[in-house]
mmCIF file of C-alpha atoms in Angstrom:
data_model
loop_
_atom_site.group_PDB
_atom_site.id
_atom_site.type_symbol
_atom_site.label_atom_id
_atom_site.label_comp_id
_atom_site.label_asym_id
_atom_site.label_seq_id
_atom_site.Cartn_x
_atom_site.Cartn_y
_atom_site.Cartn_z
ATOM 1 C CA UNK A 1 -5.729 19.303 11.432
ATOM 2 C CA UNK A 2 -8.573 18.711 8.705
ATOM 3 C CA UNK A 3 -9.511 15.391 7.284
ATOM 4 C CA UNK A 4 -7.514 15.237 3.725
ATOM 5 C CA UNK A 5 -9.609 14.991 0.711
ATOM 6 C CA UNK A 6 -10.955 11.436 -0.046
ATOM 7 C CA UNK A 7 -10.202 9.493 -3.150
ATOM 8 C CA UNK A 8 -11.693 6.377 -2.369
ATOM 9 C CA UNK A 9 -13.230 5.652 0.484
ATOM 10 C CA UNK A 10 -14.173 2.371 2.662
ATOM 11 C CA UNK A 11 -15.982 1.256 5.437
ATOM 12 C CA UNK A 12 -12.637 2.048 7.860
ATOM 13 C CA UNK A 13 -9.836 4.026 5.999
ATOM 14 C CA UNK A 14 -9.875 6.805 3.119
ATOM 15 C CA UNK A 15 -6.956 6.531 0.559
ATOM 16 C CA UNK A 16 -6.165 10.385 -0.149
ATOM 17 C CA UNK A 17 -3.477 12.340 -1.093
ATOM 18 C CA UNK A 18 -0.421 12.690 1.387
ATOM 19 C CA UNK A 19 -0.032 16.243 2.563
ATOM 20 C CA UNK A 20 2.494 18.081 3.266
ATOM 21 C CA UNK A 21 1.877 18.089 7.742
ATOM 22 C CA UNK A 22 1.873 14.499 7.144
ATOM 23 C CA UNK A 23 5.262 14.059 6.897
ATOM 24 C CA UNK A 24 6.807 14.324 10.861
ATOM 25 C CA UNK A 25 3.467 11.444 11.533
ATOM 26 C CA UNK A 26 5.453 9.458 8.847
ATOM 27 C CA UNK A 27 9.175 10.423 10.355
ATOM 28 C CA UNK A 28 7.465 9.344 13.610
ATOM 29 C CA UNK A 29 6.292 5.745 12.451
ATOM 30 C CA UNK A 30 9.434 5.329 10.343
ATOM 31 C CA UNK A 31 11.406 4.828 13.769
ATOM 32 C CA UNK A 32 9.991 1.644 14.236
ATOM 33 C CA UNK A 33 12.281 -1.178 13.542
ATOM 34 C CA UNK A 34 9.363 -3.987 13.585
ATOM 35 C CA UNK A 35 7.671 -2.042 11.177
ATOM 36 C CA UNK A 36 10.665 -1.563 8.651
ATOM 37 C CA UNK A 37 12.167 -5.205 9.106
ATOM 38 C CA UNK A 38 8.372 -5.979 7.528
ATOM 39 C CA UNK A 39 8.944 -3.918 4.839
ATOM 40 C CA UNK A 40 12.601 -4.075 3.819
ATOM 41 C CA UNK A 41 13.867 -6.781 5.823
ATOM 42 C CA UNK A 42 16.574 -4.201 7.084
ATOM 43 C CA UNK A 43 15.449 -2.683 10.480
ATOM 44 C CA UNK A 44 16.072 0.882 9.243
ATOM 45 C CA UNK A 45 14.948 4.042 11.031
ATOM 46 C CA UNK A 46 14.599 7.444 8.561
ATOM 47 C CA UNK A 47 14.594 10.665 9.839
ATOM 48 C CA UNK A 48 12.583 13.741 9.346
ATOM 49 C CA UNK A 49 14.779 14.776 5.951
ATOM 50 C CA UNK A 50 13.992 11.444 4.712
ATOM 51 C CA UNK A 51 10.509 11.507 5.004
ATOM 52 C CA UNK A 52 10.560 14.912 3.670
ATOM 53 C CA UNK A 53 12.532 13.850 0.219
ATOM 54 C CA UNK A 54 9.741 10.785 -0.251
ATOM 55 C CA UNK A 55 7.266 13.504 0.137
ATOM 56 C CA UNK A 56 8.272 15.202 -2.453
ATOM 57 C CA UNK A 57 9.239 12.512 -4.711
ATOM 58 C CA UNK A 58 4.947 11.107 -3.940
ATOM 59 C CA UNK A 59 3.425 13.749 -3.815
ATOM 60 C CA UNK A 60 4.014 14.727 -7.967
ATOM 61 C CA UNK A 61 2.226 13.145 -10.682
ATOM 62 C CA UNK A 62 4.149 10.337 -12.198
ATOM 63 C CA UNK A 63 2.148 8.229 -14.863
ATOM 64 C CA UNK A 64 4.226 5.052 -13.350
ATOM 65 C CA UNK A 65 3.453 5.473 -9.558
ATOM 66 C CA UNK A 66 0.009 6.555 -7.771
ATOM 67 C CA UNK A 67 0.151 6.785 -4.170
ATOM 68 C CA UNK A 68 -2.287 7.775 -1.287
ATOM 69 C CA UNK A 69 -1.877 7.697 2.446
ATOM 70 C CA UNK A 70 -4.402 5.687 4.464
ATOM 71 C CA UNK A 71 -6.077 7.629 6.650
ATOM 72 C CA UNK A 72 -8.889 6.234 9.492
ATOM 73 C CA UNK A 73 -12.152 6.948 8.609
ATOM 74 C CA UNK A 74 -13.797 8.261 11.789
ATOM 75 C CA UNK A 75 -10.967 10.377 12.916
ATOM 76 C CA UNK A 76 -8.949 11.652 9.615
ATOM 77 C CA UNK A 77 -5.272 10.239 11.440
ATOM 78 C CA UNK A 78 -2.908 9.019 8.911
ATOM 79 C CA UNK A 79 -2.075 5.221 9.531
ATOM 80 C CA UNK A 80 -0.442 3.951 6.452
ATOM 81 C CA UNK A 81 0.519 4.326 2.874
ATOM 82 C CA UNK A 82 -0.421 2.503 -0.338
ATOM 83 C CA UNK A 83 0.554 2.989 -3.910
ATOM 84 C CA UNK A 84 1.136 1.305 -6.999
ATOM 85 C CA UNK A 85 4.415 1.321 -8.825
ATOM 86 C CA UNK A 86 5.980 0.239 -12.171
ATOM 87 C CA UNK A 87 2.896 1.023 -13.746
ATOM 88 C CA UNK A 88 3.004 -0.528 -17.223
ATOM 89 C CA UNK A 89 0.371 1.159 -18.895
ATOM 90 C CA UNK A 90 1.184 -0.647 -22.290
ATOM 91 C CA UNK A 91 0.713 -4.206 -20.986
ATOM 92 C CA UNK A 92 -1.756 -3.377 -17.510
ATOM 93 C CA UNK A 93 0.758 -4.472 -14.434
ATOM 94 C CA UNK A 94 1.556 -2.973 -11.384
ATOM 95 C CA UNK A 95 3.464 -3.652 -8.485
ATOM 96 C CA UNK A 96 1.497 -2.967 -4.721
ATOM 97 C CA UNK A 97 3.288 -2.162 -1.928
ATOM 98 C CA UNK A 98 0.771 -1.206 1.350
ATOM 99 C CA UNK A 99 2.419 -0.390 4.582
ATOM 100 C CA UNK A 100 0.132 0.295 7.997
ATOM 101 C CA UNK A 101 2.342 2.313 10.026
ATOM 102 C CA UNK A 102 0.389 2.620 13.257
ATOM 103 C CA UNK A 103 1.308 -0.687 15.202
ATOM 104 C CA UNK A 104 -2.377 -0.073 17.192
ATOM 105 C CA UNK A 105 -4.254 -0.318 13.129
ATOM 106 C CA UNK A 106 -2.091 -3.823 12.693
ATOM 107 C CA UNK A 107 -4.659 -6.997 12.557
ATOM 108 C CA UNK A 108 -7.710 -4.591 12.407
ATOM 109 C CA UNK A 109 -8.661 -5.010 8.826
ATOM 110 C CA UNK A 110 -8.084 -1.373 7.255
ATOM 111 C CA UNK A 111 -5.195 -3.183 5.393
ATOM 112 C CA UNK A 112 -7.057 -5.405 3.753
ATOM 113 C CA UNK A 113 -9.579 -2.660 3.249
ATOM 114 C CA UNK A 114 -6.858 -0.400 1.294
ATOM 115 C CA UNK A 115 -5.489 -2.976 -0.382
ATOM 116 C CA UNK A 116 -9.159 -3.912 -1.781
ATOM 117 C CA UNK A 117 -9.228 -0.173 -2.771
ATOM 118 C CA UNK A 118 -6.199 0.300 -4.370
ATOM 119 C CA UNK A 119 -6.924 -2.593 -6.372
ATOM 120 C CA UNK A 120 -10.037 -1.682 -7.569
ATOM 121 C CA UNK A 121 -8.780 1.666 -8.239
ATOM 122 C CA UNK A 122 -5.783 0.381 -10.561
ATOM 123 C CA UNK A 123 -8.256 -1.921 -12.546
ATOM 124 C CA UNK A 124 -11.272 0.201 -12.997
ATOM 125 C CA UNK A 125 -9.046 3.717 -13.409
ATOM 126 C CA UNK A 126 -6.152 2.501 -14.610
ATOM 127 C CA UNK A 127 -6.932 -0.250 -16.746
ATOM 128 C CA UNK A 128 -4.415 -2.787 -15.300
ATOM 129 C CA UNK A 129 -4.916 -6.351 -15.330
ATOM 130 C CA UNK A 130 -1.992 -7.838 -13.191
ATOM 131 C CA UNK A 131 -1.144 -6.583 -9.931
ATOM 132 C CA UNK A 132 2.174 -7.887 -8.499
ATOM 133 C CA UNK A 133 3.288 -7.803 -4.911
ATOM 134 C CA UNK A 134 6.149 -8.963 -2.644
ATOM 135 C CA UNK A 135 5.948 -10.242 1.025
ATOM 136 C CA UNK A 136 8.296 -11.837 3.406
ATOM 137 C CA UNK A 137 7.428 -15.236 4.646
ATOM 138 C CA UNK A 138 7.639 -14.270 8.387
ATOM 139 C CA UNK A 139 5.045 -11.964 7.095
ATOM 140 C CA UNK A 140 2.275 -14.054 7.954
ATOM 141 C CA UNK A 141 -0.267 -11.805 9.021
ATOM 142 C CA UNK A 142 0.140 -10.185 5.875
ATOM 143 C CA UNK A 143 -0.125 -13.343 3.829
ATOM 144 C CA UNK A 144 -3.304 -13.656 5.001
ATOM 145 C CA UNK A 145 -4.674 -10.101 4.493
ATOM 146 C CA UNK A 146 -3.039 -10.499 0.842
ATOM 147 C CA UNK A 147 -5.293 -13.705 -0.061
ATOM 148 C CA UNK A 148 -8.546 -12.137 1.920
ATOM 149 C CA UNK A 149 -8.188 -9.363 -0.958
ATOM 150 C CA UNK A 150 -7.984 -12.144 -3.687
ATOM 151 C CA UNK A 151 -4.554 -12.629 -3.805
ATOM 152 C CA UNK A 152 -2.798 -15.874 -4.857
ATOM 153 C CA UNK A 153 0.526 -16.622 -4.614
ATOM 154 C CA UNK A 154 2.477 -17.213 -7.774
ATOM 155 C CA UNK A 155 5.986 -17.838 -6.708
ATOM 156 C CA UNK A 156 8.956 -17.809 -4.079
ATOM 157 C CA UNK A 157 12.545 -16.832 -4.388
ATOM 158 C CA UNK A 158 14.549 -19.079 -1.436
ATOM 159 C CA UNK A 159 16.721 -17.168 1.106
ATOM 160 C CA UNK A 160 16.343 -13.701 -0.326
ATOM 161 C CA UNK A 161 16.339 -12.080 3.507
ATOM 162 C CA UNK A 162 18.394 -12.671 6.252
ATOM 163 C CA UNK A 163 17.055 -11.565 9.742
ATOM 164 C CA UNK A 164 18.911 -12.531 12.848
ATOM 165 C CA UNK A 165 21.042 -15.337 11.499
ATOM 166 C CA UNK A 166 17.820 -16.734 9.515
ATOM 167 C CA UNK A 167 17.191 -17.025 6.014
ATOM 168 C CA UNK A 168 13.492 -16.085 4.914
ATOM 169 C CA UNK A 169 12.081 -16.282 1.431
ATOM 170 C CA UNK A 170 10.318 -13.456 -0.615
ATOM 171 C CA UNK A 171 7.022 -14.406 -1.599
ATOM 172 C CA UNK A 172 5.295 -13.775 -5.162
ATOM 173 C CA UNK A 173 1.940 -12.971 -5.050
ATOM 174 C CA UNK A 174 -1.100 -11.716 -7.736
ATOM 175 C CA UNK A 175 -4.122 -10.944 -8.615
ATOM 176 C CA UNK A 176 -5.799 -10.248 -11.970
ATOM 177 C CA UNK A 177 -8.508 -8.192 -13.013
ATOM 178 C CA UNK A 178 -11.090 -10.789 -13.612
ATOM 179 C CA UNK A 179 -10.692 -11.401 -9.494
ATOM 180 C CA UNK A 180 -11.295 -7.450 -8.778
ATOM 181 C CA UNK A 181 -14.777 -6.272 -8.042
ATOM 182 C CA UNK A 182 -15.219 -2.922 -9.382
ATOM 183 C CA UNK A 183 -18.883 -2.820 -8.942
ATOM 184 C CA UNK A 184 -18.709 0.376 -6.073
ATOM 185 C CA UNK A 185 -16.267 2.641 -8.436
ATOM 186 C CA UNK A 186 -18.613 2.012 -11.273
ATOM 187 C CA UNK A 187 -21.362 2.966 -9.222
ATOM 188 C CA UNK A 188 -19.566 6.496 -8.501
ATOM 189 C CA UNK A 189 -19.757 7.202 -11.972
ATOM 190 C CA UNK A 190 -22.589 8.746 -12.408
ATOM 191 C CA UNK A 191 -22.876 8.417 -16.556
ATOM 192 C CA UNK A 192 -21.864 4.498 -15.997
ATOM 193 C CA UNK A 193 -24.980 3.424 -14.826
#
């Protein structure tokens, strides 16, 4: 399969555009219960349909959601997703939500490099000034990517998730524009400089 076509690129992972052959690679990760308790709390498995019905819902232009699959560098193999969502255009916020599907990328850094991306990307492109997103506590590794990016957390609600007869809080965490580097994206313009 060819390498998709790079929007931004890092040192590890290129954000681009999901395609379409992407989607069983998805189905295939979306089987994991340790990777959907991190996301939704729930331990959910989707199936192929599924996967197919969020392609098609992603893969249109929508002026409140952007989202690109994260895709390894040196071999073009899809390991994760990224977007942003509730794009408020008017006053410059955004929710993140990042997900590395491939339990062999976890702890490697190529979060932490897409989320640095998509940030940039939403403050230089977009314009936005507040980026929003949520985390579960037992999320630690996470956490810790999160604030490596510039990320600070701004608030907890108690309880919110119950996992195996445990409570676990959601945690609130931002970061504004004047914490974003966009120095590499405004380099890519040629005219900028």
């Amino acid at each position: 399969m060819p390498s998709p076509l790079p929007v931004l690129t890092g040192e590890q992972v290129v954000l681009a555009r999901l395609r379409r052959e992407d989607v069983p690679e998805l189905a295939h990760y979306f089987h994991n219960l340790e990777l959907t308790t991190y996301l939704g709390g729930s331990g959910t498995s989707y199936s192929l349909e599924d996967e197919q019905a969020y392609f098609e819902v992603v893969s249109r232009n929508n002026p409140s959601q952007v989202t690109f699959g994260i895709y390894e560098r040196s071999s073009g193999r899809l390991i994760g997703g990224v977007d942003l969502r509730d794009i408020n255009h008017r006053h410059g916020t955004a929710e993140l939500g990042i997900s590395i599907h491939d339990p062999d990328a976890w702890g490697g850094g190529s979060g932490s490099e897409a989320t640095r991306l998509m940030v940039g990307y939403g403050v230089f492109h977009l314009g936005l000034h507040n980026i929003l997103l949520k985390v579960f506590s037992f999320n630690t590794r996470a956490i810790r990517a999160y604030e490596k990016v510039g990320f600070v957390v701004c608030g907890r609600r108690t309880g919110t998730v119950r996992l195996g007869g445990e409570r676990y809080d959601t945690v609130f965490m931002e970061i504004t524009a004047e914490r974003v580097d966009t120095s590499a994206l405004r380099a890519q313009i040629r005219l900028l400089e």
